[in-house]
Structure formats: structure tokens, C-alpha cells
Coordinates of C-alpha atoms in Angstrom, one line a residue:
M945 CA -42.4 132.5 67.3
H946 CA -44.5 135.8 65.4
T947 CA -44.7 135.1 61.4
Q948 CA -45.3 138.2 59.2
Y949 CA -46.3 138.5 55.5
A950 CA -46.3 141.0 53.4
I951 CA -46.7 142.0 49.5
C952 CA -44.3 143.5 46.8
K953 CA -45.4 143.2 44.3
D954 CA -46.3 139.7 42.2
H955 CA -44.7 138.7 45.7
L956 CA -45.7 136.9 49.6
T957 CA -43.0 137.5 51.8
L958 CA -43.6 135.3 54.3
Q959 CA -40.7 136.1 57.7
R960 CA -41.4 133.0 60.5
T961 CA -38.1 134.1 63.5
R962 CA -34.9 134.1 61.5
A963 CA -35.9 132.5 57.7
S964 CA -37.4 135.1 55.4
L965 CA -39.1 133.5 52.3
R966 CA -40.5 135.3 49.5
I967 CA -42.8 132.7 47.2
P968 CA -44.9 134.0 44.9
V969 CA -49.0 135.1 46.1
E970 CA -50.6 132.3 43.3
R971 CA -48.9 129.9 44.7
F972 CA -49.7 130.9 48.7
R973 CA -52.3 128.3 50.9
I974 CA -52.4 128.6 54.0
L975 CA -51.2 125.6 56.1
H976 CA -53.2 125.2 59.7
P977 CA -50.5 125.4 62.3
E978 CA -50.8 121.8 63.9
A979 CA -49.8 120.4 60.3
P980 CA -47.0 117.8 60.8
M981 CA -44.6 119.3 58.5
D982 CA -42.7 122.2 59.3
L983 CA -43.5 125.5 57.0
R984 CA -40.3 126.2 55.8
E985 CA -40.2 122.3 54.5
E986 CA -43.3 122.9 52.9
I987 CA -43.0 126.1 50.9
E988 CA -39.5 125.1 49.6
R989 CA -40.4 121.5 48.1
D990 CA -43.1 123.9 46.4
L991 CA -41.0 126.5 45.8
S992 CA -38.6 123.5 44.2
T993 CA -41.3 122.0 41.2
E994 CA -41.4 125.8 39.4
P995 CA -40.2 129.0 38.3
V996 CA -40.4 131.9 38.9
D997 CA -42.7 134.3 37.3
R998 CA -41.3 137.8 38.6
F999 CA -43.5 140.0 36.9
A1000 CA -47.2 138.6 37.0
I1001 CA -48.3 141.4 38.7
E1002 CA -51.7 142.4 39.0
D1003 CA -53.1 139.6 39.7
A1004 CA -50.9 138.3 41.6
L1005 CA -51.0 141.7 44.1
R1006 CA -54.7 141.2 44.2
A1007 CA -54.6 138.3 45.6
G1008 CA -52.1 138.8 47.6
R1009 CA -53.8 141.6 49.1
R1010 CA -56.8 139.6 50.4
T1011 CA -54.7 136.8 51.5
V1012 CA -52.7 139.8 54.2
V1013 CA -56.7 140.9 54.8
R1014 CA -58.4 138.2 55.2
R1015 CA -54.8 136.7 57.4
R1016 CA -53.5 140.0 59.6
A1017 CA -56.7 142.2 59.5
L1018 CA -60.3 142.9 60.3
S1019 CA -62.5 145.4 57.7
A1020 CA -61.8 148.1 58.5
L1021 CA -63.4 150.2 60.6
A1022 CA -65.8 152.9 59.8
A1023 CA -64.9 156.4 61.3
T1024 CA -68.0 156.0 63.9
V1025 CA -67.1 152.6 65.4
A1026 CA -63.4 154.1 65.3
S1027 CA -65.2 156.1 67.9
V1028 CA -66.7 154.4 70.4
A1029 CA -64.6 154.1 73.9
I1030 CA -63.0 150.3 75.1
A1031 CA -64.7 149.3 78.1
T1032 CA -63.5 150.7 81.5
S1033 CA -62.2 146.9 82.6
L1034 CA -60.4 146.9 79.7
V1035 CA -57.8 149.5 79.0
V1036 CA -54.6 150.2 81.2
A1037 CA -54.8 154.0 80.5
L1038 CA -50.3 154.9 79.4
D1039 CA -47.9 156.1 82.4
P1040 CA -47.4 160.2 80.7
G1041 CA -44.9 160.3 78.2
A1042 CA -44.2 156.1 78.0
A1043 CA -44.2 155.9 74.1
P1044 CA -46.7 156.2 71.6
S1045 CA -50.1 157.0 72.7
G1046 CA -52.3 153.9 72.1
D1047 CA -54.7 151.9 74.3
R1048 CA -53.6 149.2 76.1
V1049 CA -55.6 146.4 75.3
A1050 CA -55.7 142.5 77.5
S1051 CA -55.6 139.3 74.5
R1052 CA -57.8 136.9 76.0
G1053 CA -57.8 133.8 73.7
A1054 CA -60.9 132.1 74.5
D1055 CA -62.9 135.5 74.7
R1056 CA -65.1 135.4 71.1
C1057 CA -65.7 138.8 70.5
D1058 CA -67.1 137.9 67.1
L1059 CA -70.1 137.7 68.4
P1060 CA -72.6 140.2 69.3
S1061 CA -74.2 139.1 72.6
A1062 CA -70.0 139.6 73.8
G1063 CA -71.2 143.1 74.4
R1064 CA -68.7 144.7 73.1
T1065 CA -67.8 147.3 70.2
S1066 CA -66.0 146.7 67.7
A1067 CA -62.5 148.7 68.2
E1068 CA -62.4 146.6 71.4
C1069 CA -62.7 143.6 69.6
E1070 CA -60.3 143.9 67.0
G1071 CA -57.5 144.1 69.8
Y1072 CA -58.3 141.5 71.2
Q1073 CA -58.3 139.1 68.0
L1074 CA -54.5 141.1 66.4
L1075 CA -53.3 140.6 70.2
Q1076 CA -53.4 136.7 69.9
D1077 CA -51.0 136.6 68.2
D1078 CA -48.5 139.7 69.1
P1079 CA -48.2 142.5 72.0
V1080 CA -48.8 145.4 69.9
A1081 CA -50.7 146.3 66.8
Y1082 CA -51.6 149.0 64.9
T1083 CA -56.0 148.1 64.5
S1084 CA -57.4 149.6 60.8
S1085 CA -58.6 152.5 61.9
G1086 CA -55.3 153.5 63.0
T1087 CA -55.5 152.9 66.6
L1088 CA -51.9 151.2 68.3
V1089 CA -52.7 148.6 71.3
I1090 CA -50.6 147.6 73.3
R1091 CA -51.4 143.2 75.1
D1092 CA -52.3 143.9 79.1
G1093 CA -48.7 143.2 81.0
W1094 CA -46.7 145.2 78.5
T1095 CA -45.2 148.3 78.3
Y1096 CA -42.6 150.0 76.3
T1097 CA -39.4 150.6 76.8
A1098 CA -38.1 152.0 72.9
R1099 CA -39.4 153.9 70.1
I1100 CA -37.7 155.2 67.2
M1101 CA -39.1 158.0 65.0
D1102 CA -39.6 158.3 61.9
P1103 CA -38.0 155.4 60.8
L1104 CA -39.6 154.9 57.2
V1105 CA -39.4 158.1 54.6
G1106 CA -42.5 159.2 53.1
V1107 CA -44.4 156.7 55.5
D1108 CA -46.1 156.6 58.8
A1109 CA -44.9 154.1 60.8
A1110 CA -44.0 153.0 64.6
A1111 CA -40.7 151.7 65.6
V1112 CA -41.7 150.3 68.7
E1113 CA -39.7 147.7 71.4
V1114 CA -42.2 146.2 73.9
T1115 CA -41.6 143.5 76.9
D1116 CA -43.5 141.7 79.5
G1117 CA -40.3 142.4 81.8
A1118 CA -39.4 138.0 80.9
D1119 CA -39.7 138.0 76.4
T1120 CA -39.7 141.1 74.5
D1121 CA -40.9 141.7 71.0
W1122 CA -39.1 143.9 68.6
A1123 CA -41.9 146.1 66.3
L1124 CA -42.5 147.9 63.6
L1125 CA -45.8 148.3 62.2
K1126 CA -47.1 151.2 59.0
E1127 CA -49.9 153.2 60.4
P1128 CA -53.1 151.2 57.8
G1129 CA -54.2 152.2 54.9
A1130 CA -57.2 153.6 53.3
D1131 CA -58.2 150.4 53.4
G1132 CA -57.5 149.6 57.0
S1133 CA -55.2 146.9 55.8
L1134 CA -52.4 146.1 58.1
F1135 CA -48.1 145.6 57.1
A1136 CA -46.3 145.1 60.0
Q1137 CA -42.6 142.4 61.5
H1138 CA -41.6 141.5 63.9
A1139 CA -38.8 139.7 65.6
D1140 CA -37.8 138.1 68.9
P1141 CA -34.8 139.3 69.7
A1142 CA -34.0 135.7 71.5
D1143 CA -34.3 134.6 68.5
L1144 CA -31.4 136.8 66.9
R1145 CA -27.6 137.5 67.2
G1146 CA -26.6 138.9 70.4
D1147 CA -24.9 142.2 69.5
L1148 CA -27.9 143.0 67.2
T1149 CA -29.2 146.6 68.8
F1150 CA -33.5 147.3 68.3
G1151 CA -31.9 150.5 66.0
A1152 CA -29.9 148.0 63.0
W1153 CA -32.6 146.1 63.0
V1154 CA -34.9 148.6 62.0
S1155 CA -33.2 149.5 59.9
Y1156 CA -32.1 146.7 58.2
V1157 CA -36.3 145.8 58.5
A1158 CA -36.8 149.1 57.0
S1159 CA -34.1 149.7 53.8
R1160 CA -35.8 145.7 52.8
W1161 CA -39.6 147.7 52.7
Q1162 CA -39.1 149.7 50.9
G1163 CA -35.5 149.5 49.6
T1164 CA -33.6 152.0 50.9
P1165 CA -30.2 151.6 51.4
A1166 CA -28.7 150.3 55.4
T1167 CA -25.9 151.5 56.8
L1168 CA -25.9 149.9 59.7
L1169 CA -25.0 145.9 57.5
V1170 CA -21.6 146.3 57.0
A1171 CA -18.6 148.6 56.4
Y1172 CA -15.7 149.4 54.3
T1173 CA -12.1 147.4 56.0
R1174 CA -9.4 149.7 54.9
G1175 CA -7.7 146.7 52.5
G1176 CA -11.6 147.5 50.7
D1177 CA -13.6 144.3 51.4
L1178 CA -16.3 144.6 53.6
E1179 CA -16.9 143.4 57.1
A1180 CA -19.8 143.1 59.0
L1181 CA -21.2 146.2 62.0
P1182 CA -22.4 143.8 65.5
G1183 CA -25.0 142.2 64.5
W1184 CA -24.3 139.9 61.4
A1185 CA -22.3 138.1 59.7
I1186 CA -21.6 137.7 56.1
R1187 CA -22.4 135.1 53.8
Q1188 CA -20.3 135.6 50.5
Q1189 CA -19.4 139.2 49.2
A1190 CA -16.8 140.4 46.3
T1191 CA -15.3 143.9 46.4
G1192 CA -13.3 146.5 44.0
L1193 CA -15.6 145.4 41.4
T1194 CA -16.1 147.1 37.6
M1195 CA -19.9 146.2 37.0
P1196 CA -19.9 144.3 34.0
A1197 CA -21.7 146.7 31.2
G1198 CA -25.8 147.0 30.8
Y1199 CA -25.3 147.4 34.4
R1200 CA -28.7 149.0 36.2
G1201 CA -28.4 149.0 40.5
P1202 CA -27.4 152.7 41.8
T1203 CA -24.7 154.3 40.9
G1204 CA -21.9 154.5 43.1
V1205 CA -21.3 150.2 43.5
D1206 CA -18.3 148.6 43.3
A1207 CA -19.2 145.4 46.1
V1208 CA -21.9 142.7 46.7
V1209 CA -22.8 141.2 49.0
Q1210 CA -24.8 138.0 51.1
L1211 CA -25.8 138.0 55.0
D1212 CA -25.7 134.3 56.9
D1213 CA -28.9 135.3 58.1
D1214 CA -31.1 136.1 55.2
A1215 CA -30.1 133.9 51.9
R1216 CA -32.6 135.4 49.7
T1217 CA -31.5 138.9 49.5
W1218 CA -27.8 140.9 48.5
Y1219 CA -26.8 143.7 49.2
L1220 CA -25.1 145.9 45.7
V1221 CA -23.3 147.5 47.8
Q1222 CA -21.4 151.9 47.1
R1223 CA -19.3 153.9 49.2
A1224 CA -21.4 157.5 50.7
G1225 CA -18.7 159.6 53.1
G1226 CA -17.4 157.0 54.5
M1227 CA -19.8 154.2 55.0
A1228 CA -21.1 151.3 53.0
L1229 CA -24.9 152.0 51.7
A1230 CA -26.5 148.7 50.9
F1231 CA -29.5 148.6 48.8
P1232 CA -31.1 145.1 48.8
L1233 CA -31.1 142.7 45.6
F1234 CA -34.2 140.1 46.1
G1235 CA -33.8 136.8 44.7
R1236 CA -32.0 133.6 44.5
F1237 CA -29.3 133.6 43.4
G1238 CA -26.4 131.4 43.6
S1239 CA -23.2 133.4 43.5
V1240 CA -21.5 136.7 43.1
E1241 CA -21.9 136.3 39.3
D1242 CA -25.6 135.5 38.9
V1243 CA -26.2 138.7 40.4
L1244 CA -24.4 141.2 38.7
A1245 CA -26.0 139.1 35.3
H1246 CA -29.3 139.6 37.4
V1247 CA -28.4 143.6 37.3
S1248 CA -27.0 143.9 33.9
S1249 CA -30.7 142.1 32.8
P1250 CA -34.0 143.4 31.4
A1251 CA -35.2 141.3 34.0
Y1252 CA -34.3 143.2 37.1
D1253 CA -36.0 146.6 37.5
P1254 CA -34.3 148.4 40.5
D1255 CA -38.2 150.4 41.6
R1256 CA -39.1 146.8 42.5
Q1257 CA -36.4 145.5 44.9
C1258 CA -38.6 145.5 48.4
M1259 CA -41.5 144.4 50.2
L1260 CA -43.9 147.5 51.0
G1261 CA -44.2 148.0 47.0
E1262 CA -48.2 150.1 46.8
A1263 CA -48.4 149.3 50.5
Q1264 CA -47.2 153.0 51.0

């Protein structure tokens, strides 16, 4: 089971397998992994106690970034450290053309890389720590590392618009991991999302999953979620299922969303994201809309109110 944390303005998003929970950063607290209550139930209970303040941006963003850095990365490596070679005994060279250039680093949970007496370089130790949770990751210095025994089986080039990132599928022969990984920022902070395809619908492809995640990260329209039928309704594309939809809509006065939208849809797999759907050359472009809306009417009211900001319908936000 993989857990992913991400910042979008005033919210921290927690992604755990198929569940995506958006919570105010200032209310997020790290739970002990052995806590008796299920993580989702605990966060749901916290969410129910008070309304979300969507516009407490700066303080929440600073607090959230500190949390992400503590959880997902060590401090940024100095340029001199980045050039240090990883110990030969722990590196398995990638086969030529095997996929993204990177180092293969063994993951050993019992090792104490944080101790200088271990005799390991900082780059090597960071690789160890990152690969305890996920089989592939960027280090804060920009090196793509993969757990020993795993191999690359697929890669999508340029998965994000205008942002350096890698979308890879890796496997150890028994398990598979899908990952969308943004290259580290100037401060060494990391941003990534992982999924085990065994936890998803059987007909969902790697490409469709990457399109879905990239859309949520950047607020760009997804093209592999739904399609228009001849009758004008929406149907889910392979890998997805529709929970609610309304088509043939005329947007209300004051509407502030993308032009040409005539449908609204919510997927079964993500109760906290709706999509504003636009026809474009025979395709259905689905623009993400984050929020806890109970109905289509609630969605239309929101996108016609001053509370809606189309530039903030993303997870990546200022991390770009």
C-alpha cells in the first residue's frame, strides 16, 4: 500500500491506494503507522468537525511544505555530494536502453544510513531511505533510483505540461508499481504519486492512469476518462466508472469555468473530484474541480460564485 502527500495552495492531499483525501494543511497531523483506527476514518472524523477554509493560503502552504519535506525527502544535497559515486557493491547497472537513466539501489530496512559510522555517502543513504516505501523515486539531487530486483517495463515521455517529470512502470516480477515523479525543485523537495495496479480496475491502463494523475496535478483537462455517446450522454472509458453526471447543461449566470462546458461528471473512484466536461473535436475534455459537493446543483452554484478560482484546481500549484 502506497501513501502520497501533495500540496495545492491551502490543502494537503493524501493519496492512499485508491482513496484520495483533501484536507486543510493546518489540520493535518502525522498518525503513527500502528494507530488502531483506520487512517481514512481518522481523517474523515477530523474533517467533519469544522468547515474547510479554502483561502488560508500562505500559512497553510508554508506549513504543508514543511510536512512534505519531513516526510518525503532529506535536506537538499550540496552540489559536491551529488557527484559522489554510490558504493560499487550496491549498484546494478541498467541495461542499455532499459529506460530512464538512473541508479539501482538496494533497499535494506535494517541499515542505518543516517549514521556516519556506516561509511556510506549521503546520496546512497538517501536512496535507501526513499526506497523503503516505494520501489522507484527521485533523490533530492535529481537522481532517479530504483530498488534492487526491480526493472523498468514502461515509460511515458513528458507526462506533465512544461514540467520535468518521469512516468514509469516498474516490476519485480510479482508486484508492479506505477509512478508519476516530478523532478526535485531547487530546494530538493519531492513530489510523487504511486499506485499498485492490482488495487485499481482491471481494464485501467498505465497511460490512462498517468493522464488522470497529470490532470489533477496541473488542472489540465483529462482526455481518457469519459466520452460522449451518440445520444449526448457521457460514458466512462476503460478503467473508470461514473457515479453522477448531467449533460446538455447551460451554465448559469456568473459561470467562471472553462468555455464550452456542457456537462458535469463525478467518477466512482474519486468522490472529492468533479469534472467540467467540454466537447472538443469529438473528444471529451474533463477539467478537474476539487471540492466536497453533494450534487450537480452544488457544483454549478460553486463555479458561478466568487469562491471558485479556476487557476487553483490543481495539486501541484506553486510546486511547478
